[in-house]
Short mmCIF file of C-alpha atoms in Angstrom, two decimals:
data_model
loop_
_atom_site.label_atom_id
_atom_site.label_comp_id
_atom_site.label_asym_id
_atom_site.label_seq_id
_atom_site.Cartn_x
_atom_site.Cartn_y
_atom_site.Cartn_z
CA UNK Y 1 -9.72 12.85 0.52
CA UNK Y 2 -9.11 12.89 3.98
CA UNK Y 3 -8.78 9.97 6.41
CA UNK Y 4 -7.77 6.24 4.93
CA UNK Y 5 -7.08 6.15 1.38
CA UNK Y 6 -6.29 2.28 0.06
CA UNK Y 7 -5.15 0.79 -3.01
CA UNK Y 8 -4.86 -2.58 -4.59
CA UNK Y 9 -2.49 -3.64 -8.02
CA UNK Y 10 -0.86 -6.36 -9.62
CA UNK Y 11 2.49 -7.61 -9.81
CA UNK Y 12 2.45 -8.87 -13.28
CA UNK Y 13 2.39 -7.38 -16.68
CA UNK Y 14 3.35 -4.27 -18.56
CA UNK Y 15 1.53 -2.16 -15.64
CA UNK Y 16 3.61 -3.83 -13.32
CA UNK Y 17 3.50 -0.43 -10.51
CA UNK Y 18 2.97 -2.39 -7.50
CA UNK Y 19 5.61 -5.09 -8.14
CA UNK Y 20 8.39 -3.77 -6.08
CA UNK Y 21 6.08 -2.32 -3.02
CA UNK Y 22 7.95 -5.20 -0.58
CA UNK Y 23 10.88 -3.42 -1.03
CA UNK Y 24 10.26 -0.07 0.17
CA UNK Y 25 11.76 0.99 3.47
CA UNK Y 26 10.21 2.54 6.91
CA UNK Y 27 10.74 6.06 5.87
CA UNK Y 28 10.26 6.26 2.42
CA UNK Y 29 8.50 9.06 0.87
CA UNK Y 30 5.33 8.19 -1.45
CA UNK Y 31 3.90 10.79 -3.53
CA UNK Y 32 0.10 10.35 -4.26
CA UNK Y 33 -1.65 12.31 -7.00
CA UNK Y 34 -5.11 12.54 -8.28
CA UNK Y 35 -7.46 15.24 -10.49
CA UNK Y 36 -7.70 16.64 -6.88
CA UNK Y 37 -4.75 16.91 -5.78
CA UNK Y 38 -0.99 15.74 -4.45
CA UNK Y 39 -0.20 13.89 -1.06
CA UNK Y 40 3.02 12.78 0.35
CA UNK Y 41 2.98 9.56 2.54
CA UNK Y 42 5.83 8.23 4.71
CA UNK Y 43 6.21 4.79 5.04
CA UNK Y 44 5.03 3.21 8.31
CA UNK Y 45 5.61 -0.42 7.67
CA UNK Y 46 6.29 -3.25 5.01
CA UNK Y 47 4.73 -6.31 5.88
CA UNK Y 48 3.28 -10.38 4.44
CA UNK Y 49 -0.41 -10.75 5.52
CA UNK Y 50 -2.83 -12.93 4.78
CA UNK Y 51 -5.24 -12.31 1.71
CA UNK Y 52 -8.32 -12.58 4.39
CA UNK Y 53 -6.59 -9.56 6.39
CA UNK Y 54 -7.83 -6.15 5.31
CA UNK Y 55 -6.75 -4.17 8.42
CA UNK Y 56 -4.88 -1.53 6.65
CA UNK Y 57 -8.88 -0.78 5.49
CA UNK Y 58 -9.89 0.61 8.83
CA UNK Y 59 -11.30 4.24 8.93
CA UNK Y 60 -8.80 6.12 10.69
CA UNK Y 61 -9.00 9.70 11.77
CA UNK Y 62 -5.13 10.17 10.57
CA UNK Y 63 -4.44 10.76 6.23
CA UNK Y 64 -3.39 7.59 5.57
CA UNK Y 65 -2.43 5.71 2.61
CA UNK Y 66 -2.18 1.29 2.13
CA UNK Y 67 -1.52 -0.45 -0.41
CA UNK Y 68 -1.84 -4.18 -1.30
CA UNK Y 69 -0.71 -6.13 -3.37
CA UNK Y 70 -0.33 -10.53 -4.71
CA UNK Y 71 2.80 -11.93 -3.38
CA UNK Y 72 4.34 -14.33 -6.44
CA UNK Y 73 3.85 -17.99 -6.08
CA UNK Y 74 2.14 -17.56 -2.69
CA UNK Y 75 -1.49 -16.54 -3.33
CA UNK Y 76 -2.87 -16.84 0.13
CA UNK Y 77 -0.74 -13.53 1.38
CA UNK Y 78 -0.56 -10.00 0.07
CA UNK Y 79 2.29 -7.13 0.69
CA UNK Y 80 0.79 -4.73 2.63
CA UNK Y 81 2.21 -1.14 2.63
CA UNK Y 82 1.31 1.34 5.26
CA UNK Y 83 1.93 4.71 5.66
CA UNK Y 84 0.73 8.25 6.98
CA UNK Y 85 0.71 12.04 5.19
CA UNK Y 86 3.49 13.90 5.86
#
C-alpha cells in the first residue's frame, strides 16, 4: 500500500516483536512484508510520546512506515518509530 502504513504491538509475552523498537538507530533498515509484497523502511527517528499522540498516523503523500508501541512501567507514553521507504 502506498502512502502511511502504521503498526501497533506489545512488549510482553512470547510474541514479544516490538519489545526492542526503542533501540533501533536513525538509519536502520526495516524490512516490511505482507501477501502483497516486500518494503524496506529507513529509520527516521526513535522517540517517547504520549499515548494521546498519534501523529505518526497522518496521511502522508511519502511510503511511510510507524510503529508504536507500550513503554514498561510508564503507561501514559508509547515508543514511536518512524521511518520512510527506501
Amino acid at each position: 500500500m502506498d502512502g502511511m502504513s502504521g503498526l501497533a504491538g506489545i512488549t510482553e509475552g512470547v510474541a514479544n516483536h516490538f519489545g526492542k523498537i526503542h533501540t533501533l538507530k536513525t538509519g536502520t533498515i526495516i524490512t516490511y512484508t505482507t501477501k502483497l509484497g516486500t518494503r524496506s523502511y529507513t529509520v527516521r527517528s526513535v522517540s517517547k510520546v504520549l499515548y494521546t499522540d498519534t501523529s505518526g498516523t497522518c496521511a502522508s503523500d511519502e511510503n511511510c512506515l510507524t510503529l508504536y508501541t507500550c513503554v514498561m512501567d510508564q503507561p501514559t507514553y508509547r515508543w514511536c518509530v518512524q521511518a520512510a521507504e527506501i
